[in-house]
Amino acid sequence: MVNRIVTGAHYGLKDWLVQRVTAAIMAVYTIVFGIVYVVSCPKDYFEWSYMFQPQWMRTITLLFFLSLFWHAWIGVRDIFMDYIKCTALRLGLQVLTILVLIAYALWTIQILWSV
Amino acid sequence: MLFKIYRYDPDKDAKPYMKEYDVELSSSDRMLLDALIRIKEMDDSLSIRRSCREGVCGSDAMNINGKNGLACVTSLATLKSPVELRPLPGMPVIRDLIVDMSQFFKQYHSVTPYLVNEQPAPDTERLQSPKERAQLDGLYECILCACCSTACPSFWWNPDKFVGPAGLLQAYRFLADTRDQSSSQRLDNLEDPYRLFRCHSIMNCVDVCPKGLNPTKAIGKIKDMLVKRMV
C-alpha cells in the first residue's frame, strides 16, 4: 500500500463540543454533591448509602459518571492519536478503552442501585 | 556577553553540539541579531537566516533561552547570560540555526491562503466598511516566522496532519474576510480531528508570537463558526 498522509475525516467538532458539555455537567455535579455532602454530613456506610437513596441523587450521579467516561474516552483517544502511530495497535487500544469504559458504566449502575 | 549556540553541519558533524562564544559587544549592539552578526565576524562558519532586521520578514526565528522568538526584535538587555540559542524546535535542521520550513509552508498552503471570490472584479477595489476591515486586525499581521507552530506540542507530534497555529490563524483571516466567498469549503477543509482539533488551547503560540497575535483566539473562532454551522 502507498503510504500517503491522509486527512479529512470530517469529524471532531461533536467530540470537541461533547468534551465541553460533559465538563460543564461534571462541574455542576461537583457543586451539587458538595452541597448534599455538607447538608447530610455522612459519617458511616449507612449514612453514605442513605445519601444515595433518593432517585434524583442516583440519576445525577449516574449522569456525572457517564459524562466522565465520555469525556475520558475523547481524551484518551486524543492521546492515542498523538502517540500511537501504528493503526492496528491504535485501533486495538481504542476498542479496549471503549470496552473498559462500558464495563465501568455498567458497574456504576450496579453500585448506585444496590446501595 | 557569553553565548552557547547549537552547531550542526550534517556534512561534517556526526551529531549536534553546543559551541560557546564570548563576544565583545559595542554600545550600538542592541538586539540579539547584532550580537549574532558579531559572532559571524568571529566565526563565519555559523549559519543563520536573516533579512529585514526589523521583525517584518520572520527569517531569524530561533529558540532563545528556551523560548521561540525573532533575534532582530529581542533586546540583548532582556537576555540572561549565557544566552542559549537553538534552532526552532521540532523542525529538521539544515545547518546550525537554519531549519527546513517545507512542512510548515505545506500546512500554510493547505488552507488556501488567498481570497476566493467568483464575482467579476469591480472597476475599483472590492470595498469593505471600516467595521468589516477591523475584523482582520490581529490576523493579517502574521509574518509566518513559525515561532508559534514550532512551540506547539501538537505540531511537534503531527506536523504532517495538524495545520498548526500559524496556518489556522491564516485560515481564520480569510474566514473573517467579508470579501471571501468560500467559507463553507474552508470549514469543510478544516473539520478534521487532526487538521483543526489537535489544538488543545495550551496557548504556547500566544506566549511566543513576536507580533503579539493570538492564534488560540482565532482557532476558537473557527470552532465557533463550525458550531454555528452545525446547530
mmCIF file of C-alpha atoms in Angstrom:
data_model
loop_
_atom_site.group_PDB
_atom_site.id
_atom_site.type_symbol
_atom_site.label_atom_id
_atom_site.label_comp_id
_atom_site.label_asym_id
_atom_site.label_seq_id
_atom_site.Cartn_x
_atom_site.Cartn_y
_atom_site.Cartn_z
ATOM 1 C CA MET A 1 0.000 0.000 0.000
ATOM 2 C CA VAL A 2 1.219 3.503 -0.773
ATOM 3 C CA ASN A 3 1.981 5.322 2.470
ATOM 4 C CA ARG A 4 0.239 8.658 1.956
ATOM 5 C CA ILE A 5 -0.702 11.235 4.566
ATOM 6 C CA VAL A 6 -4.491 11.274 4.631
ATOM 7 C CA THR A 7 -6.670 13.724 6.498
ATOM 8 C CA GLY A 8 -10.262 14.898 6.032
ATOM 9 C CA ALA A 9 -12.166 12.511 8.302
ATOM 10 C CA HIS A 10 -14.829 15.219 8.793
ATOM 11 C CA TYR A 11 -15.427 14.599 12.462
ATOM 12 C CA GLY A 12 -14.038 16.182 15.583
ATOM 13 C CA LEU A 13 -16.482 19.022 16.129
ATOM 14 C CA LYS A 14 -19.033 16.892 18.002
ATOM 15 C CA ASP A 15 -16.311 15.373 20.171
ATOM 16 C CA TRP A 16 -14.906 18.802 20.973
ATOM 17 C CA LEU A 17 -18.394 20.024 21.879
ATOM 18 C CA VAL A 18 -19.149 16.906 23.926
ATOM 19 C CA GLN A 19 -15.942 17.399 25.921
ATOM 20 C CA ARG A 20 -17.071 20.891 26.879
ATOM 21 C CA VAL A 21 -20.652 19.898 27.703
ATOM 22 C CA THR A 22 -19.572 16.894 29.800
ATOM 23 C CA ALA A 23 -17.030 19.097 31.626
ATOM 24 C CA ALA A 24 -19.842 21.537 32.477
ATOM 25 C CA ILE A 25 -22.069 18.665 33.707
ATOM 26 C CA MET A 26 -19.223 17.389 35.933
ATOM 27 C CA ALA A 27 -18.594 20.884 37.311
ATOM 28 C CA VAL A 28 -22.298 21.371 38.175
ATOM 29 C CA TYR A 29 -22.497 17.905 39.769
ATOM 30 C CA THR A 30 -19.425 18.622 41.890
ATOM 31 C CA ILE A 31 -21.154 21.699 43.341
ATOM 32 C CA VAL A 32 -24.452 19.809 43.918
ATOM 33 C CA PHE A 33 -22.584 16.892 45.512
ATOM 34 C CA GLY A 34 -20.661 19.308 47.755
ATOM 35 C CA ILE A 35 -23.923 20.856 48.986
ATOM 36 C CA VAL A 36 -25.561 17.434 49.559
ATOM 37 C CA TYR A 37 -22.449 16.230 51.395
ATOM 38 C CA VAL A 38 -22.314 19.269 53.665
ATOM 39 C CA VAL A 39 -26.057 19.037 54.427
ATOM 40 C CA SER A 40 -26.162 15.284 55.127
ATOM 41 C CA CYS A 41 -22.591 15.003 56.506
ATOM 42 C CA PRO A 42 -22.363 11.166 56.330
ATOM 43 C CA LYS A 43 -20.176 9.505 58.965
ATOM 44 C CA ASP A 44 -20.539 5.798 58.247
ATOM 45 C CA TYR A 45 -21.504 3.423 55.427
ATOM 46 C CA PHE A 46 -25.229 3.573 56.240
ATOM 47 C CA GLU A 47 -25.307 7.353 56.156
ATOM 48 C CA TRP A 48 -23.367 7.319 52.872
ATOM 49 C CA SER A 49 -25.816 4.822 51.347
ATOM 50 C CA TYR A 50 -28.745 6.885 52.698
ATOM 51 C CA MET A 51 -27.327 9.894 50.850
ATOM 52 C CA PHE A 52 -27.720 7.973 47.589
ATOM 53 C CA GLN A 53 -31.236 6.659 48.323
ATOM 54 C CA PRO A 54 -33.189 9.427 46.519
ATOM 55 C CA GLN A 55 -33.782 8.531 42.879
ATOM 56 C CA TRP A 56 -32.671 12.006 41.708
ATOM 57 C CA MET A 57 -29.313 11.645 43.514
ATOM 58 C CA ARG A 58 -28.702 8.305 41.820
ATOM 59 C CA THR A 59 -29.708 9.729 38.452
ATOM 60 C CA ILE A 60 -27.446 12.791 38.615
ATOM 61 C CA THR A 61 -24.580 10.662 39.950
ATOM 62 C CA LEU A 62 -25.033 8.316 37.001
ATOM 63 C CA LEU A 63 -25.138 11.334 34.673
ATOM 64 C CA PHE A 64 -21.864 12.537 36.235
ATOM 65 C CA PHE A 65 -20.139 9.192 35.696
ATOM 66 C CA LEU A 66 -21.441 8.815 32.138
ATOM 67 C CA SER A 67 -20.109 12.336 31.431
ATOM 68 C CA LEU A 68 -16.788 11.379 32.997
ATOM 69 C CA PHE A 69 -16.481 8.228 30.869
ATOM 70 C CA TRP A 70 -17.451 10.018 27.649
ATOM 71 C CA HIS A 71 -15.030 12.850 28.475
ATOM 72 C CA ALA A 72 -12.299 10.323 29.274
ATOM 73 C CA TRP A 73 -12.923 8.446 26.012
ATOM 74 C CA ILE A 74 -12.283 11.580 23.924
ATOM 75 C CA GLY A 75 -9.198 12.494 25.968
ATOM 76 C CA VAL A 76 -7.680 9.009 25.811
ATOM 77 C CA ARG A 77 -8.469 8.734 22.083
ATOM 78 C CA ASP A 78 -6.627 12.029 21.541
ATOM 79 C CA ILE A 79 -3.597 10.707 23.423
ATOM 80 C CA PHE A 80 -3.592 7.540 21.293
ATOM 81 C CA MET A 81 -3.878 9.664 18.130
ATOM 82 C CA ASP A 82 -0.789 11.634 19.177
ATOM 83 C CA TYR A 83 1.455 8.849 20.383
ATOM 84 C CA ILE A 84 0.392 5.516 18.844
ATOM 85 C CA LYS A 85 1.368 5.664 15.185
ATOM 86 C CA CYS A 86 0.634 2.033 14.293
ATOM 87 C CA THR A 87 -3.004 1.970 13.073
ATOM 88 C CA ALA A 88 -3.723 -1.621 14.143
ATOM 89 C CA LEU A 89 -2.315 -1.045 17.644
ATOM 90 C CA ARG A 90 -4.192 2.243 17.981
ATOM 91 C CA LEU A 91 -7.492 0.686 16.888
ATOM 92 C CA GLY A 92 -6.946 -2.206 19.300
ATOM 93 C CA LEU A 93 -6.263 0.164 22.204
ATOM 94 C CA GLN A 94 -9.273 2.312 21.290
ATOM 95 C CA VAL A 95 -11.593 -0.714 21.248
ATOM 96 C CA LEU A 96 -10.128 -1.864 24.579
ATOM 97 C CA THR A 97 -10.696 1.598 26.084
ATOM 98 C CA ILE A 98 -14.331 1.623 24.902
ATOM 99 C CA LEU A 99 -14.946 -1.839 26.384
ATOM 100 C CA VAL A 100 -13.356 -0.865 29.709
ATOM 101 C CA LEU A 101 -15.405 2.350 29.892
ATOM 102 C CA ILE A 102 -18.653 0.484 29.078
ATOM 103 C CA ALA A 103 -17.807 -2.018 31.822
ATOM 104 C CA TYR A 104 -17.201 0.885 34.236
ATOM 105 C CA ALA A 105 -20.559 2.410 33.289
ATOM 106 C CA LEU A 106 -22.394 -0.865 33.958
ATOM 107 C CA TRP A 107 -20.504 -1.277 37.234
ATOM 108 C CA THR A 108 -21.510 2.262 38.247
ATOM 109 C CA ILE A 109 -25.198 1.432 37.636
ATOM 110 C CA GLN A 110 -24.837 -1.750 39.661
ATOM 111 C CA ILE A 111 -23.213 0.070 42.582
ATOM 112 C CA LEU A 112 -25.626 3.013 42.576
ATOM 113 C CA TRP A 113 -28.775 0.877 42.531
ATOM 114 C CA SER A 114 -27.536 -1.692 45.029
ATOM 115 C CA VAL A 115 -26.842 0.652 47.943
ATOM 116 C CA MET B 1 28.475 38.506 26.708
ATOM 117 C CA LEU B 2 28.502 34.709 26.647
ATOM 118 C CA PHE B 3 26.588 32.736 24.027
ATOM 119 C CA LYS B 4 26.056 28.991 23.656
ATOM 120 C CA ILE B 5 24.974 28.193 20.123
ATOM 121 C CA TYR B 6 23.691 24.954 18.631
ATOM 122 C CA ARG B 7 26.019 23.864 15.853
ATOM 123 C CA TYR B 8 25.412 21.114 13.359
ATOM 124 C CA ASP B 9 26.740 20.666 9.862
ATOM 125 C CA PRO B 10 25.443 17.324 8.534
ATOM 126 C CA ASP B 11 28.341 17.169 6.038
ATOM 127 C CA LYS B 12 30.965 17.314 8.806
ATOM 128 C CA ASP B 13 29.419 16.601 12.222
ATOM 129 C CA ALA B 14 28.311 13.199 13.444
ATOM 130 C CA LYS B 15 25.916 14.857 15.880
ATOM 131 C CA PRO B 16 24.926 18.361 17.015
ATOM 132 C CA TYR B 17 26.889 20.159 19.743
ATOM 133 C CA MET B 18 26.791 23.469 21.616
ATOM 134 C CA LYS B 19 29.596 25.937 20.944
ATOM 135 C CA GLU B 20 30.495 28.796 23.278
ATOM 136 C CA TYR B 21 31.246 32.315 22.100
ATOM 137 C CA ASP B 22 32.400 35.150 24.334
ATOM 138 C CA VAL B 23 31.529 38.292 22.415
ATOM 139 C CA GLU B 24 32.740 41.830 22.944
ATOM 140 C CA LEU B 25 29.674 43.941 22.218
ATOM 141 C CA SER B 26 29.748 47.593 21.237
ATOM 142 C CA SER B 27 27.321 50.174 22.593
ATOM 143 C CA SER B 28 25.387 50.147 19.320
ATOM 144 C CA ASP B 29 24.630 46.418 19.622
ATOM 145 C CA ARG B 30 21.101 46.439 20.985
ATOM 146 C CA MET B 31 19.420 43.371 19.585
ATOM 147 C CA LEU B 32 20.315 39.685 19.558
ATOM 148 C CA LEU B 33 20.770 39.824 15.795
ATOM 149 C CA ASP B 34 23.515 42.478 16.282
ATOM 150 C CA ALA B 35 25.341 40.013 18.542
ATOM 151 C CA LEU B 36 24.875 37.193 16.020
ATOM 152 C CA ILE B 37 26.401 39.367 13.305
ATOM 153 C CA ARG B 38 29.399 39.987 15.635
ATOM 154 C CA ILE B 39 29.697 36.230 16.202
ATOM 155 C CA LYS B 40 29.561 35.671 12.438
ATOM 156 C CA GLU B 41 32.507 38.083 12.083
ATOM 157 C CA MET B 42 34.420 35.884 14.569
ATOM 158 C CA ASP B 43 33.316 32.565 13.072
ATOM 159 C CA ASP B 44 31.968 32.713 9.539
ATOM 160 C CA SER B 45 31.045 29.013 9.595
ATOM 161 C CA LEU B 46 27.973 29.827 11.714
ATOM 162 C CA SER B 47 24.818 29.662 9.589
ATOM 163 C CA ILE B 48 21.802 31.841 10.305
ATOM 164 C CA ARG B 49 18.892 33.241 8.300
ATOM 165 C CA ARG B 50 18.202 36.962 8.431
ATOM 166 C CA SER B 51 16.899 39.669 6.171
ATOM 167 C CA CYS B 52 14.917 42.754 7.190
ATOM 168 C CA ARG B 53 16.373 43.051 10.734
ATOM 169 C CA GLU B 54 13.172 44.708 11.996
ATOM 170 C CA GLY B 55 10.653 41.942 12.709
ATOM 171 C CA VAL B 56 8.922 42.004 9.337
ATOM 172 C CA CYS B 57 10.385 39.154 7.286
ATOM 173 C CA GLY B 58 10.365 36.479 10.001
ATOM 174 C CA SER B 59 13.643 34.933 8.814
ATOM 175 C CA ASP B 60 15.603 34.927 12.056
ATOM 176 C CA ALA B 61 13.200 32.942 14.223
ATOM 177 C CA MET B 62 15.060 30.740 16.696
ATOM 178 C CA ASN B 63 14.850 29.294 20.172
ATOM 179 C CA ILE B 64 16.319 31.884 22.540
ATOM 180 C CA ASN B 65 16.975 30.711 26.107
ATOM 181 C CA GLY B 66 14.243 28.094 25.681
ATOM 182 C CA LYS B 67 11.611 30.367 24.122
ATOM 183 C CA ASN B 68 10.977 30.938 20.417
ATOM 184 C CA GLY B 69 11.455 34.470 19.164
ATOM 185 C CA LEU B 70 12.970 36.691 16.490
ATOM 186 C CA ALA B 71 16.629 37.592 17.021
ATOM 187 C CA CYS B 72 16.150 41.030 15.434
ATOM 188 C CA VAL B 73 13.478 42.202 17.888
ATOM 189 C CA THR B 74 14.874 40.538 21.011
ATOM 190 C CA SER B 75 16.733 43.077 23.101
ATOM 191 C CA LEU B 76 20.066 41.864 24.480
ATOM 192 C CA ALA B 77 19.290 43.657 27.750
ATOM 193 C CA THR B 78 16.396 41.242 28.386
ATOM 194 C CA LEU B 79 18.515 38.084 27.979
ATOM 195 C CA LYS B 80 20.128 36.110 30.782
ATOM 196 C CA SER B 81 23.760 35.157 30.160
ATOM 197 C CA PRO B 82 24.849 32.691 28.867
ATOM 198 C CA VAL B 83 22.378 33.089 26.013
ATOM 199 C CA GLU B 84 21.481 29.663 24.656
ATOM 200 C CA LEU B 85 20.458 29.651 21.007
ATOM 201 C CA ARG B 86 18.940 26.649 19.289
ATOM 202 C CA PRO B 87 17.070 26.135 16.015
ATOM 203 C CA LEU B 88 13.252 26.182 16.090
ATOM 204 C CA PRO B 89 12.140 23.002 17.897
ATOM 205 C CA GLY B 90 10.654 20.051 16.055
ATOM 206 C CA MET B 91 11.892 21.093 12.610
ATOM 207 C CA PRO B 92 14.532 19.249 10.547
ATOM 208 C CA VAL B 93 17.830 21.125 10.873
ATOM 209 C CA ILE B 94 19.545 22.017 7.618
ATOM 210 C CA ARG B 95 22.550 23.545 9.320
ATOM 211 C CA ASP B 96 23.190 25.301 12.673
ATOM 212 C CA LEU B 97 20.226 27.629 13.306
ATOM 213 C CA ILE B 98 18.677 27.090 9.880
ATOM 214 C CA VAL B 99 15.690 24.736 9.730
ATOM 215 C CA ASP B 100 13.740 23.203 6.870
ATOM 216 C CA MET B 101 10.407 25.088 6.754
ATOM 217 C CA SER B 102 8.859 22.931 3.973
ATOM 218 C CA GLN B 103 6.350 21.187 6.240
ATOM 219 C CA PHE B 104 5.322 24.490 7.825
ATOM 220 C CA PHE B 105 4.653 26.107 4.444
ATOM 221 C CA LYS B 106 2.885 22.986 3.184
ATOM 222 C CA GLN B 107 0.395 23.378 6.016
ATOM 223 C CA TYR B 108 0.106 27.103 5.306
ATOM 224 C CA HIS B 109 -0.681 26.433 1.630
ATOM 225 C CA SER B 110 -3.257 23.779 2.601
ATOM 226 C CA VAL B 111 -5.654 26.416 3.997
ATOM 227 C CA THR B 112 -5.994 28.258 0.645
ATOM 228 C CA PRO B 113 -4.350 31.425 1.983
ATOM 229 C CA TYR B 114 -5.820 33.794 -0.566
ATOM 230 C CA LEU B 115 -9.141 35.442 -1.284
ATOM 231 C CA VAL B 116 -11.649 33.310 -3.211
ATOM 232 C CA ASN B 117 -14.319 35.387 -4.932
ATOM 233 C CA GLU B 118 -16.025 34.202 -8.121
ATOM 234 C CA GLN B 119 -17.812 37.518 -8.755
ATOM 235 C CA PRO B 120 -16.399 39.589 -11.641
ATOM 236 C CA ALA B 121 -13.863 42.045 -10.299
ATOM 237 C CA PRO B 122 -15.316 45.563 -9.944
ATOM 238 C CA ASP B 123 -13.728 48.543 -11.725
ATOM 239 C CA THR B 124 -12.089 49.605 -8.493
ATOM 240 C CA GLU B 125 -11.261 47.537 -5.405
ATOM 241 C CA ARG B 126 -13.611 45.143 -3.591
ATOM 242 C CA LEU B 127 -14.561 47.561 -0.842
ATOM 243 C CA GLN B 128 -15.191 46.838 2.835
ATOM 244 C CA SER B 129 -16.713 49.025 5.539
ATOM 245 C CA PRO B 130 -14.278 50.094 8.302
ATOM 246 C CA LYS B 131 -16.089 47.655 10.644
ATOM 247 C CA GLU B 132 -15.611 44.758 8.214
ATOM 248 C CA ARG B 133 -11.980 45.694 7.728
ATOM 249 C CA ALA B 134 -11.469 45.779 11.509
ATOM 250 C CA GLN B 135 -12.319 42.050 11.606
ATOM 251 C CA LEU B 136 -8.934 41.372 10.035
ATOM 252 C CA ASP B 137 -6.951 43.148 12.749
ATOM 253 C CA GLY B 138 -4.814 40.731 14.739
ATOM 254 C CA LEU B 139 -4.853 38.293 11.807
ATOM 255 C CA TYR B 140 -3.258 39.907 8.769
ATOM 256 C CA GLU B 141 -0.143 40.952 10.704
ATOM 257 C CA CYS B 142 1.238 37.376 10.818
ATOM 258 C CA ILE B 143 4.710 37.238 9.219
ATOM 259 C CA LEU B 144 4.908 33.407 9.062
ATOM 260 C CA CYS B 145 8.060 33.211 11.170
ATOM 261 C CA ALA B 146 6.895 29.803 12.545
ATOM 262 C CA CYS B 147 7.648 30.733 16.174
ATOM 263 C CA CYS B 148 4.106 29.696 17.163
ATOM 264 C CA SER B 149 3.772 26.422 15.264
ATOM 265 C CA THR B 150 7.184 25.204 16.412
ATOM 266 C CA ALA B 151 6.281 25.955 20.051
ATOM 267 C CA CYS B 152 3.149 23.808 19.785
ATOM 268 C CA PRO B 153 3.414 20.184 21.018
ATOM 269 C CA SER B 154 0.506 19.162 18.758
ATOM 270 C CA PHE B 155 2.549 20.414 15.791
ATOM 271 C CA TRP B 156 5.622 18.531 17.043
ATOM 272 C CA TRP B 157 3.671 15.257 17.222
ATOM 273 C CA ASN B 158 1.706 15.687 13.967
ATOM 274 C CA PRO B 159 3.417 18.251 11.712
ATOM 275 C CA ASP B 160 2.151 16.411 8.631
ATOM 276 C CA LYS B 161 -1.505 16.425 9.712
ATOM 277 C CA PHE B 162 -2.102 19.325 12.106
ATOM 278 C CA VAL B 163 -2.274 22.691 10.327
ATOM 279 C CA GLY B 164 -0.666 24.420 13.307
ATOM 280 C CA PRO B 165 -1.385 27.806 14.886
ATOM 281 C CA ALA B 166 0.142 29.890 12.069
ATOM 282 C CA GLY B 167 -1.832 28.120 9.340
ATOM 283 C CA LEU B 168 -5.046 28.222 11.373
ATOM 284 C CA LEU B 169 -4.615 31.942 12.093
ATOM 285 C CA GLN B 170 -4.304 32.457 8.343
ATOM 286 C CA ALA B 171 -7.331 30.214 7.751
ATOM 287 C CA TYR B 172 -9.398 32.415 10.046
ATOM 288 C CA ARG B 173 -8.003 35.548 8.414
ATOM 289 C CA PHE B 174 -9.826 34.500 5.213
ATOM 290 C CA LEU B 175 -12.913 33.151 7.022
ATOM 291 C CA ALA B 176 -13.249 36.574 8.659
ATOM 292 C CA ASP B 177 -12.864 38.421 5.372
ATOM 293 C CA THR B 178 -16.269 39.607 4.070
ATOM 294 C CA ARG B 179 -14.932 39.625 0.501
ATOM 295 C CA ASP B 180 -14.249 35.900 0.571
ATOM 296 C CA GLN B 181 -16.950 33.552 -0.723
ATOM 297 C CA SER B 182 -15.652 30.129 0.199
ATOM 298 C CA SER B 183 -16.324 29.946 3.953
ATOM 299 C CA SER B 184 -18.162 26.647 3.622
ATOM 300 C CA GLN B 185 -15.337 24.951 1.692
ATOM 301 C CA ARG B 186 -12.788 26.412 4.105
ATOM 302 C CA LEU B 187 -14.693 24.966 7.088
ATOM 303 C CA ASP B 188 -15.041 21.607 5.311
ATOM 304 C CA ASN B 189 -11.299 21.635 4.754
ATOM 305 C CA LEU B 190 -10.610 22.200 8.456
ATOM 306 C CA GLU B 191 -13.238 19.934 10.042
ATOM 307 C CA ASP B 192 -10.936 17.084 10.859
ATOM 308 C CA PRO B 193 -9.684 15.546 14.114
ATOM 309 C CA TYR B 194 -6.104 16.286 13.048
ATOM 310 C CA ARG B 195 -6.170 19.443 10.935
ATOM 311 C CA LEU B 196 -8.029 21.620 13.456
ATOM 312 C CA PHE B 197 -8.927 19.633 16.534
ATOM 313 C CA ARG B 198 -5.355 18.755 17.540
ATOM 314 C CA CYS B 199 -5.346 22.217 19.102
ATOM 315 C CA HIS B 200 -5.986 21.790 22.817
ATOM 316 C CA SER B 201 -5.654 25.508 23.609
ATOM 317 C CA ILE B 202 -2.435 25.294 25.611
ATOM 318 C CA MET B 203 -1.562 28.730 24.231
ATOM 319 C CA ASN B 204 2.195 28.314 23.717
ATOM 320 C CA CYS B 205 1.553 30.057 20.396
ATOM 321 C CA VAL B 206 0.201 33.161 22.122
ATOM 322 C CA ASP B 207 3.110 33.142 24.555
ATOM 323 C CA VAL B 208 5.799 33.227 21.844
ATOM 324 C CA CYS B 209 4.280 35.256 18.976
ATOM 325 C CA PRO B 210 6.727 38.124 18.339
ATOM 326 C CA LYS B 211 3.916 40.165 16.766
ATOM 327 C CA GLY B 212 1.662 39.789 19.815
ATOM 328 C CA LEU B 213 -1.014 37.870 17.900
ATOM 329 C CA ASN B 214 -3.426 35.345 19.377
ATOM 330 C CA PRO B 215 -3.759 32.191 17.234
ATOM 331 C CA THR B 216 -5.684 30.385 20.016
ATOM 332 C CA LYS B 217 -8.424 33.025 19.831
ATOM 333 C CA ALA B 218 -8.593 32.671 16.037
ATOM 334 C CA ILE B 219 -8.800 28.874 16.361
ATOM 335 C CA GLY B 220 -11.608 29.312 18.909
ATOM 336 C CA LYS B 221 -13.465 31.476 16.392
ATOM 337 C CA ILE B 222 -13.113 28.789 13.708
ATOM 338 C CA LYS B 223 -14.624 26.289 16.169
ATOM 339 C CA ASP B 224 -17.430 28.769 16.906
ATOM 340 C CA MET B 225 -18.165 29.023 13.182
ATOM 341 C CA LEU B 226 -18.293 25.232 12.902
ATOM 342 C CA VAL B 227 -20.690 25.033 15.859
ATOM 343 C CA LYS B 228 -22.889 27.759 14.332
ATOM 344 C CA ARG B 229 -22.948 25.854 11.071
ATOM 345 C CA MET B 230 -23.917 22.616 12.794
ATOM 346 C CA VAL B 231 -26.604 23.690 15.305
#
